[in-house]
Amino acid sequence: MPRPRVCILRTAGTNCDQETAFAFEKAGARTELVHINALIRQEKKLSDYQILAIPGGFTYGDDAGAGKVLASELKHKLIGELSLFLKQGKLVIGICNGFQVLVKSGLLPGNATLRQEASLILNDSAKFEDRWVYLKSQSRKVTRSQVKCVWARNLPEVIYLPVAHGEGKFIAADTRVLERLKSNGQIVFRYCNPSGGIASYPHNPNGSQDDIAGICDETGRVLGLMPHPERHISHFQHPRHENEPHGITIFKNGVAYVQKNI
């Protein structure tokens, strides 16, 4: 079976590209680290890949806000290629800074005009939060194979992943956006306590609205999340060297979807 090709997008300040590439390789994909300027100058073509991954880091130093500059580049310099990429049914994942990029570019939650409808702002604690957190997945309401987000299938109801961010508080532009996310099944992950109940600090590390840790677009093919699945692809990365590595399942889901559908 062909190995999907993954474009690991990077630019100044990206620092989780190697780990993300390693996770996709372990999941069965072929990866390439691609600088955004190579896409803008058409030295590389987004159409050559089946998955676009925007990894974590501090792109452009977060000088204009976390992910804002890279989001603007995607929206204004690569929108044609991105639109075609999505129309072809391909996949996108944004992790931490990548989630911030997807939200601030308008690719998430997603609308016809790419209007920004949410943001990720400074943590309520006003400090960088670096710890493992529990997440409640969409599997709590439907069978694992029926989960809307293709990246989140085959996961247990509660998973465990690390976070590391200073601007991770998810807020919707208004109550209509939040209600749309809920009614469309676009909230993929919520912070929770160890038993799966409602989170409070430190289980919700940033104060996100409705404990939101990750969302998808209406197709379920574009995922953004603040926690780092690439940092839990082996049980040896678990604080107690136990439990199944929940992060690798997310990457395997993306690879399997491409192999079956594209």
Short mmCIF file of N, CA, C and O in Angstrom, two decimals, residues 118-240:
data_model
loop_
_atom_site.label_atom_id
_atom_site.label_comp_id
_atom_site.label_asym_id
_atom_site.label_seq_id
_atom_site.Cartn_x
_atom_site.Cartn_y
_atom_site.Cartn_z
N ALA A 118 -12.48 32.59 15.88
CA ALA A 118 -12.03 32.16 17.20
C ALA A 118 -10.59 32.58 17.36
O ALA A 118 -9.95 33.06 16.40
N SER A 119 -10.05 32.41 18.55
CA SER A 119 -8.64 32.72 18.76
C SER A 119 -8.12 31.86 19.90
O SER A 119 -8.87 31.17 20.60
N LEU A 120 -6.82 31.88 20.04
CA LEU A 120 -6.14 31.24 21.16
C LEU A 120 -5.29 32.31 21.82
O LEU A 120 -4.35 32.83 21.21
N ILE A 121 -5.64 32.66 23.05
CA ILE A 121 -5.05 33.82 23.69
C ILE A 121 -4.26 33.39 24.93
O ILE A 121 -4.16 32.19 25.24
N LEU A 122 -3.71 34.37 25.64
CA LEU A 122 -2.87 34.09 26.80
C LEU A 122 -3.59 33.22 27.83
O LEU A 122 -4.77 33.43 28.13
N ASN A 123 -2.86 32.27 28.38
CA ASN A 123 -3.40 31.41 29.43
C ASN A 123 -3.89 32.25 30.60
O ASN A 123 -3.30 33.29 30.92
N ASP A 124 -4.94 31.78 31.25
CA ASP A 124 -5.45 32.50 32.42
C ASP A 124 -4.39 32.62 33.51
O ASP A 124 -4.40 33.58 34.29
N SER A 125 -3.48 31.65 33.56
CA SER A 125 -2.42 31.68 34.59
C SER A 125 -1.36 32.72 34.28
O SER A 125 -0.51 33.01 35.13
N ALA A 126 -1.40 33.28 33.07
CA ALA A 126 -0.43 34.29 32.62
C ALA A 126 1.00 33.75 32.63
O ALA A 126 1.96 34.50 32.78
N LYS A 127 1.11 32.42 32.43
CA LYS A 127 2.45 31.84 32.36
C LYS A 127 2.44 30.65 31.40
O LYS A 127 1.38 30.15 31.02
N PHE A 128 3.62 30.22 31.01
CA PHE A 128 3.78 29.07 30.14
C PHE A 128 3.41 27.81 30.92
O PHE A 128 3.92 27.58 32.02
N GLU A 129 2.51 27.00 30.35
CA GLU A 129 2.05 25.78 31.02
C GLU A 129 2.64 24.57 30.31
O GLU A 129 2.48 24.39 29.10
N ASP A 130 3.36 23.76 31.07
CA ASP A 130 4.08 22.61 30.51
C ASP A 130 3.81 21.41 31.41
O ASP A 130 4.41 21.26 32.46
N ARG A 131 2.86 20.55 30.99
CA ARG A 131 2.49 19.39 31.79
C ARG A 131 1.71 18.40 30.94
O ARG A 131 1.36 18.68 29.80
N TRP A 132 1.42 17.24 31.51
CA TRP A 132 0.53 16.28 30.86
C TRP A 132 -0.90 16.58 31.28
O TRP A 132 -1.16 16.98 32.42
N VAL A 133 -1.82 16.38 30.33
CA VAL A 133 -3.23 16.66 30.62
C VAL A 133 -4.10 15.50 30.13
O VAL A 133 -3.71 14.74 29.24
N TYR A 134 -5.28 15.40 30.72
CA TYR A 134 -6.28 14.43 30.27
C TYR A 134 -7.23 15.13 29.30
O TYR A 134 -7.59 16.29 29.47
N LEU A 135 -7.62 14.39 28.28
CA LEU A 135 -8.53 14.91 27.27
C LEU A 135 -9.69 13.95 27.08
O LEU A 135 -9.49 12.73 27.02
N LYS A 136 -10.89 14.49 26.96
CA LYS A 136 -12.05 13.68 26.62
C LYS A 136 -12.25 13.79 25.12
O LYS A 136 -12.31 14.89 24.56
N SER A 137 -12.35 12.64 24.45
CA SER A 137 -12.47 12.63 23.00
C SER A 137 -13.92 12.49 22.57
O SER A 137 -14.81 12.23 23.38
N GLN A 138 -14.17 12.62 21.27
CA GLN A 138 -15.52 12.50 20.72
C GLN A 138 -16.09 11.11 20.92
O GLN A 138 -17.30 10.92 20.80
N SER A 139 -15.24 10.14 21.21
CA SER A 139 -15.71 8.75 21.34
C SER A 139 -16.71 8.57 22.47
O SER A 139 -17.36 7.53 22.55
N ARG A 140 -16.85 9.57 23.32
CA ARG A 140 -17.77 9.41 24.46
C ARG A 140 -19.23 9.39 24.01
O ARG A 140 -20.09 8.92 24.74
N LYS A 141 -19.53 9.93 22.82
CA LYS A 141 -20.92 10.04 22.37
C LYS A 141 -21.28 9.06 21.27
O LYS A 141 -22.45 8.77 21.06
N VAL A 142 -20.29 8.59 20.51
CA VAL A 142 -20.55 7.70 19.38
C VAL A 142 -19.53 6.57 19.40
O VAL A 142 -18.57 6.60 20.16
N THR A 143 -19.76 5.57 18.56
CA THR A 143 -18.76 4.51 18.45
C THR A 143 -17.50 5.09 17.82
O THR A 143 -17.53 6.07 17.09
N ARG A 144 -16.38 4.43 18.07
CA ARG A 144 -15.10 4.97 17.62
C ARG A 144 -15.04 5.16 16.12
O ARG A 144 -14.40 6.08 15.61
N SER A 145 -15.70 4.29 15.37
CA SER A 145 -15.67 4.38 13.91
C SER A 145 -16.57 5.47 13.37
O SER A 145 -16.48 5.85 12.21
N GLN A 146 -17.46 6.02 14.21
CA GLN A 146 -18.41 7.06 13.78
C GLN A 146 -17.95 8.46 14.14
O GLN A 146 -18.64 9.43 13.84
N VAL A 147 -16.79 8.59 14.77
CA VAL A 147 -16.29 9.90 15.17
C VAL A 147 -16.14 10.79 13.94
O VAL A 147 -15.59 10.36 12.92
N LYS A 148 -16.62 12.01 14.02
CA LYS A 148 -16.61 12.91 12.87
C LYS A 148 -15.20 13.21 12.39
O LYS A 148 -14.92 13.19 11.19
N CYS A 149 -14.31 13.54 13.30
CA CYS A 149 -12.95 13.90 12.92
C CYS A 149 -12.16 12.64 12.57
O CYS A 149 -11.99 11.75 13.42
N VAL A 150 -11.66 12.56 11.35
CA VAL A 150 -10.97 11.34 10.91
C VAL A 150 -9.70 11.11 11.72
O VAL A 150 -9.25 9.95 11.86
N TRP A 151 -9.12 12.16 12.25
CA TRP A 151 -7.89 12.03 13.05
C TRP A 151 -8.14 11.42 14.43
O TRP A 151 -7.21 10.92 15.06
N ALA A 152 -9.37 11.49 14.91
CA ALA A 152 -9.67 11.13 16.31
C ALA A 152 -10.36 9.78 16.47
O ALA A 152 -10.82 9.45 17.56
N ARG A 153 -10.42 8.99 15.41
CA ARG A 153 -11.07 7.70 15.51
C ARG A 153 -10.18 6.69 16.24
O ARG A 153 -8.97 6.85 16.33
N ASN A 154 -10.84 5.66 16.80
CA ASN A 154 -10.12 4.56 17.46
C ASN A 154 -9.37 4.99 18.71
O ASN A 154 -8.39 4.36 19.10
N LEU A 155 -9.83 6.06 19.32
CA LEU A 155 -9.25 6.53 20.58
C LEU A 155 -10.17 6.16 21.74
O LEU A 155 -11.39 6.13 21.59
N PRO A 156 -9.60 5.92 22.91
CA PRO A 156 -10.46 5.72 24.09
C PRO A 156 -11.13 7.03 24.47
O PRO A 156 -10.78 8.11 23.96
N GLU A 157 -12.10 6.94 25.37
CA GLU A 157 -12.85 8.13 25.74
C GLU A 157 -11.97 9.19 26.39
O GLU A 157 -12.14 10.38 26.16
N VAL A 158 -11.02 8.77 27.21
CA VAL A 158 -10.10 9.70 27.87
C VAL A 158 -8.67 9.34 27.46
O VAL A 158 -8.27 8.18 27.56
N ILE A 159 -7.94 10.33 26.98
CA ILE A 159 -6.54 10.11 26.60
C ILE A 159 -5.64 11.06 27.37
O ILE A 159 -6.12 11.98 28.04
N TYR A 160 -4.33 10.84 27.25
CA TYR A 160 -3.35 11.56 28.05
C TYR A 160 -2.26 12.07 27.12
O TYR A 160 -1.60 11.29 26.42
N LEU A 161 -2.07 13.39 27.05
CA LEU A 161 -1.07 14.00 26.18
C LEU A 161 -0.41 15.19 26.89
O LEU A 161 -1.02 15.79 27.78
N PRO A 162 0.79 15.56 26.49
CA PRO A 162 1.44 16.73 27.09
C PRO A 162 1.04 18.02 26.39
O PRO A 162 0.73 18.04 25.19
N VAL A 163 1.06 19.12 27.15
CA VAL A 163 0.88 20.46 26.59
C VAL A 163 2.12 21.28 26.93
O VAL A 163 2.82 21.01 27.90
N ALA A 164 2.35 22.30 26.11
CA ALA A 164 3.46 23.23 26.35
C ALA A 164 3.16 24.51 25.58
O ALA A 164 3.49 24.62 24.40
N HIS A 165 2.52 25.46 26.24
CA HIS A 165 2.13 26.68 25.54
C HIS A 165 1.87 27.84 26.52
O HIS A 165 1.59 27.62 27.69
N GLY A 166 1.98 29.04 25.98
CA GLY A 166 1.66 30.23 26.76
C GLY A 166 0.39 30.91 26.30
O GLY A 166 -0.18 31.71 27.03
N GLU A 167 -0.05 30.59 25.06
CA GLU A 167 -1.26 31.18 24.51
C GLU A 167 -2.16 30.06 23.98
O GLU A 167 -2.24 29.82 22.78
N GLY A 168 -2.83 29.39 24.90
CA GLY A 168 -3.64 28.24 24.49
C GLY A 168 -5.10 28.33 24.87
O GLY A 168 -5.85 27.37 24.68
N LYS A 169 -5.52 29.47 25.38
CA LYS A 169 -6.92 29.63 25.81
C LYS A 169 -7.81 29.83 24.59
O LYS A 169 -7.78 30.88 23.95
N PHE A 170 -8.64 28.82 24.28
CA PHE A 170 -9.54 28.91 23.14
C PHE A 170 -10.75 29.75 23.49
O PHE A 170 -11.41 29.52 24.50
N ILE A 171 -11.05 30.72 22.63
CA ILE A 171 -12.27 31.51 22.78
C ILE A 171 -12.93 31.66 21.41
O ILE A 171 -12.25 31.89 20.41
N ALA A 172 -14.24 31.49 21.36
CA ALA A 172 -14.99 31.71 20.13
C ALA A 172 -15.37 33.19 20.05
O ALA A 172 -15.46 33.89 21.06
N ALA A 173 -15.58 33.65 18.82
CA ALA A 173 -15.91 35.06 18.61
C ALA A 173 -17.21 35.45 19.30
O ALA A 173 -17.35 36.57 19.79
N ASP A 174 -18.17 34.53 19.33
CA ASP A 174 -19.45 34.81 19.98
C ASP A 174 -20.14 33.48 20.28
O ASP A 174 -19.65 32.41 19.91
N THR A 175 -21.29 33.56 20.93
CA THR A 175 -21.99 32.34 21.33
C THR A 175 -22.49 31.55 20.13
O THR A 175 -22.60 30.32 20.19
N ARG A 176 -22.77 32.22 19.02
CA ARG A 176 -23.24 31.51 17.82
C ARG A 176 -22.16 30.58 17.27
O ARG A 176 -22.45 29.46 16.85
N VAL A 177 -20.93 31.04 17.28
CA VAL A 177 -19.82 30.21 16.81
C VAL A 177 -19.66 29.00 17.72
O VAL A 177 -19.51 27.86 17.26
N LEU A 178 -19.71 29.24 19.02
CA LEU A 178 -19.56 28.14 19.97
C LEU A 178 -20.68 27.12 19.81
O LEU A 178 -20.43 25.90 19.82
N GLU A 179 -21.90 27.58 19.67
CA GLU A 179 -23.03 26.66 19.50
C GLU A 179 -22.93 25.90 18.18
O GLU A 179 -23.30 24.72 18.11
N ARG A 180 -22.39 26.53 17.15
CA ARG A 180 -22.20 25.84 15.88
C ARG A 180 -21.18 24.73 16.02
O ARG A 180 -21.35 23.63 15.49
N LEU A 181 -20.10 25.00 16.74
CA LEU A 181 -19.09 23.97 16.99
C LEU A 181 -19.71 22.77 17.70
O LEU A 181 -19.43 21.62 17.35
N LYS A 182 -20.55 23.04 18.68
CA LYS A 182 -21.18 21.96 19.44
C LYS A 182 -22.16 21.18 18.58
O LYS A 182 -22.12 19.94 18.53
N SER A 183 -23.03 21.89 17.89
CA SER A 183 -24.07 21.20 17.12
C SER A 183 -23.52 20.44 15.93
O SER A 183 -24.07 19.42 15.52
N ASN A 184 -22.41 20.91 15.35
CA ASN A 184 -21.80 20.24 14.20
C ASN A 184 -20.83 19.13 14.59
O ASN A 184 -20.26 18.47 13.72
N GLY A 185 -20.61 18.94 15.88
CA GLY A 185 -19.66 17.92 16.31
C GLY A 185 -18.22 18.28 16.00
O GLY A 185 -17.38 17.40 15.78
N GLN A 186 -17.91 19.59 16.00
CA GLN A 186 -16.56 20.03 15.66
C GLN A 186 -15.63 20.14 16.85
O GLN A 186 -14.43 20.39 16.67
N ILE A 187 -16.15 19.97 18.05
CA ILE A 187 -15.27 19.95 19.23
C ILE A 187 -14.74 18.53 19.38
O ILE A 187 -15.48 17.61 19.72
N VAL A 188 -13.47 18.36 19.10
CA VAL A 188 -12.86 17.01 19.05
C VAL A 188 -12.32 16.59 20.40
O VAL A 188 -12.48 15.44 20.82
N PHE A 189 -11.65 17.51 21.10
CA PHE A 189 -11.06 17.20 22.39
C PHE A 189 -11.40 18.29 23.39
O PHE A 189 -11.37 19.49 23.07
N ARG A 190 -11.72 17.86 24.62
CA ARG A 190 -11.90 18.78 25.73
C ARG A 190 -10.97 18.37 26.87
O ARG A 190 -10.77 17.18 27.12
N TYR A 191 -10.42 19.36 27.55
CA TYR A 191 -9.67 19.06 28.78
C TYR A 191 -10.63 18.48 29.80
O TYR A 191 -11.79 18.88 29.89
N CYS A 192 -10.16 17.52 30.58
CA CYS A 192 -11.00 16.91 31.61
C CYS A 192 -10.13 16.52 32.80
O CYS A 192 -8.89 16.60 32.74
N ASN A 193 -10.77 16.08 33.87
CA ASN A 193 -10.00 15.58 35.01
C ASN A 193 -9.69 14.10 34.78
O ASN A 193 -10.15 13.51 33.79
N PRO A 194 -8.91 13.44 35.63
CA PRO A 194 -8.51 12.06 35.37
C PRO A 194 -9.66 11.09 35.18
O PRO A 194 -9.51 10.08 34.47
N SER A 195 -10.81 11.36 35.76
CA SER A 195 -11.95 10.46 35.62
C SER A 195 -12.85 10.83 34.44
O SER A 195 -13.89 10.21 34.23
N GLY A 196 -12.47 11.87 33.69
CA GLY A 196 -13.25 12.29 32.54
C GLY A 196 -14.25 13.38 32.84
O GLY A 196 -15.03 13.76 31.97
N GLY A 197 -14.25 13.89 34.07
CA GLY A 197 -15.20 14.94 34.45
C GLY A 197 -14.74 16.32 34.05
O GLY A 197 -13.68 16.51 33.46
N ILE A 198 -15.54 17.31 34.39
CA ILE A 198 -15.26 18.70 34.04
C ILE A 198 -13.93 19.13 34.63
O ILE A 198 -13.62 18.84 35.79
N ALA A 199 -13.15 19.84 33.83
CA ALA A 199 -11.81 20.23 34.24
C ALA A 199 -11.80 21.60 34.91
O ALA A 199 -12.62 22.46 34.59
N SER A 200 -10.90 21.78 35.84
CA SER A 200 -10.55 23.10 36.35
C SER A 200 -9.03 23.13 36.40
O SER A 200 -8.37 22.11 36.20
N TYR A 201 -8.46 24.29 36.62
CA TYR A 201 -7.01 24.39 36.65
C TYR A 201 -6.44 23.49 37.76
O TYR A 201 -6.98 23.46 38.84
N PRO A 202 -5.40 22.70 37.49
CA PRO A 202 -4.53 22.70 36.32
C PRO A 202 -4.94 21.73 35.21
O PRO A 202 -4.24 21.64 34.20
N HIS A 203 -6.05 20.98 35.40
CA HIS A 203 -6.43 20.02 34.35
C HIS A 203 -6.81 20.74 33.06
O HIS A 203 -6.55 20.23 31.97
N ASN A 204 -7.47 21.88 33.18
CA ASN A 204 -7.60 22.80 32.05
C ASN A 204 -6.46 23.80 32.23
O ASN A 204 -6.55 24.70 33.06
N PRO A 205 -5.39 23.67 31.46
CA PRO A 205 -4.17 24.44 31.76
C PRO A 205 -4.23 25.90 31.36
O PRO A 205 -3.35 26.67 31.76
N ASN A 206 -5.24 26.30 30.59
CA ASN A 206 -5.23 27.65 30.05
C ASN A 206 -6.53 28.43 30.24
O ASN A 206 -6.58 29.62 29.95
N GLY A 207 -7.59 27.77 30.70
CA GLY A 207 -8.87 28.44 30.87
C GLY A 207 -9.74 28.45 29.63
O GLY A 207 -10.67 29.26 29.52
N SER A 208 -9.47 27.55 28.69
CA SER A 208 -10.22 27.51 27.44
C SER A 208 -11.73 27.46 27.67
O SER A 208 -12.21 26.76 28.56
N GLN A 209 -12.45 28.18 26.84
CA GLN A 209 -13.90 28.19 26.85
C GLN A 209 -14.42 26.77 26.63
O GLN A 209 -13.97 26.06 25.73
N ASP A 210 -15.34 26.35 27.48
CA ASP A 210 -15.94 25.02 27.38
C ASP A 210 -14.88 23.92 27.40
O ASP A 210 -15.10 22.82 26.87
N ASP A 211 -13.73 24.20 28.00
CA ASP A 211 -12.62 23.23 28.13
C ASP A 211 -12.10 22.74 26.77
O ASP A 211 -11.51 21.66 26.67
N ILE A 212 -12.25 23.54 25.72
CA ILE A 212 -11.89 23.09 24.37
C ILE A 212 -10.37 23.00 24.21
O ILE A 212 -9.65 23.97 24.44
N ALA A 213 -9.92 21.83 23.77
CA ALA A 213 -8.50 21.58 23.52
C ALA A 213 -8.21 21.34 22.06
O ALA A 213 -7.05 21.42 21.63
N GLY A 214 -9.23 21.01 21.26
CA GLY A 214 -9.02 20.75 19.84
C GLY A 214 -10.33 20.76 19.09
O GLY A 214 -11.36 20.31 19.62
N ILE A 215 -10.31 21.29 17.87
CA ILE A 215 -11.52 21.33 17.04
C ILE A 215 -11.17 20.89 15.62
O ILE A 215 -10.01 20.87 15.23
N CYS A 216 -12.21 20.55 14.86
CA CYS A 216 -12.03 20.22 13.45
C CYS A 216 -12.95 21.09 12.60
O CYS A 216 -13.82 21.79 13.14
N ASP A 217 -12.77 21.03 11.29
CA ASP A 217 -13.69 21.73 10.40
C ASP A 217 -14.92 20.86 10.18
O ASP A 217 -15.04 19.77 10.75
N GLU A 218 -15.85 21.32 9.36
CA GLU A 218 -17.11 20.58 9.18
C GLU A 218 -16.90 19.25 8.48
O GLU A 218 -17.72 18.34 8.62
N THR A 219 -15.82 19.11 7.71
CA THR A 219 -15.56 17.84 7.02
C THR A 219 -14.93 16.80 7.93
O THR A 219 -14.93 15.61 7.62
N GLY A 220 -14.33 17.24 9.03
CA GLY A 220 -13.62 16.33 9.92
C GLY A 220 -12.21 16.02 9.45
O GLY A 220 -11.52 15.22 10.08
N ARG A 221 -11.76 16.68 8.38
CA ARG A 221 -10.45 16.38 7.82
C ARG A 221 -9.37 17.37 8.24
O ARG A 221 -8.18 17.11 8.06
N VAL A 222 -9.77 18.51 8.79
CA VAL A 222 -8.81 19.51 9.28
C VAL A 222 -8.91 19.55 10.79
O VAL A 222 -9.97 19.85 11.35
N LEU A 223 -7.82 19.23 11.46
CA LEU A 223 -7.80 19.17 12.93
C LEU A 223 -6.77 20.13 13.47
O LEU A 223 -5.65 20.22 12.97
N GLY A 224 -7.15 20.85 14.52
CA GLY A 224 -6.21 21.66 15.29
C GLY A 224 -6.35 21.32 16.75
O GLY A 224 -7.46 21.18 17.27
N LEU A 225 -5.21 21.16 17.43
CA LEU A 225 -5.25 20.86 18.87
C LEU A 225 -4.04 21.46 19.55
O LEU A 225 -2.97 21.56 18.96
N MET A 226 -4.21 21.87 20.80
CA MET A 226 -3.10 22.44 21.56
C MET A 226 -2.17 21.37 22.12
O MET A 226 -0.95 21.56 22.10
N PRO A 227 -2.64 20.25 22.64
CA PRO A 227 -1.71 19.23 23.14
C PRO A 227 -0.85 18.65 22.01
O PRO A 227 -1.17 18.78 20.83
N HIS A 228 0.24 18.02 22.39
CA HIS A 228 1.25 17.52 21.45
C HIS A 228 1.17 16.00 21.30
O HIS A 228 1.82 15.26 22.06
N PRO A 229 0.45 15.49 20.31
CA PRO A 229 0.41 14.03 20.12
C PRO A 229 1.76 13.44 19.71
O PRO A 229 2.03 12.28 19.98
N GLU A 230 2.61 14.24 19.07
CA GLU A 230 3.92 13.73 18.64
C GLU A 230 4.84 13.45 19.84
O GLU A 230 5.88 12.80 19.68
N ARG A 231 4.45 13.88 21.02
CA ARG A 231 5.25 13.64 22.22
C ARG A 231 4.73 12.45 23.03
O ARG A 231 5.19 12.22 24.15
N HIS A 232 3.77 11.72 22.46
CA HIS A 232 3.33 10.47 23.10
C HIS A 232 3.07 9.44 22.01
O HIS A 232 1.93 9.06 21.74
N ILE A 233 4.16 8.97 21.39
CA ILE A 233 4.06 7.95 20.35
C ILE A 233 4.71 6.64 20.81
O ILE A 233 4.76 5.68 20.05
N SER A 234 5.19 6.62 22.04
CA SER A 234 5.76 5.42 22.64
C SER A 234 5.45 5.42 24.13
O SER A 234 5.39 6.50 24.75
N HIS A 235 5.24 4.26 24.70
CA HIS A 235 4.94 4.22 26.14
C HIS A 235 6.14 4.69 26.96
O HIS A 235 6.00 5.09 28.12
N PHE A 236 7.34 4.69 26.36
CA PHE A 236 8.51 5.17 27.08
C PHE A 236 8.46 6.67 27.32
O PHE A 236 9.18 7.20 28.16
N GLN A 237 7.61 7.39 26.57
CA GLN A 237 7.47 8.83 26.77
C GLN A 237 6.47 9.17 27.86
O GLN A 237 6.37 10.32 28.27
N HIS A 238 5.72 8.18 28.31
CA HIS A 238 4.75 8.39 29.38
C HIS A 238 5.50 8.63 30.69
O HIS A 238 6.54 8.03 30.94
N PRO A 239 5.00 9.52 31.55
CA PRO A 239 5.70 9.81 32.81
C PRO A 239 6.00 8.57 33.64
O PRO A 239 7.01 8.53 34.37
N ARG A 240 5.14 7.54 33.55
CA ARG A 240 5.36 6.32 34.33
C ARG A 240 5.68 5.12 33.43
O ARG A 240 5.62 3.98 33.86
#
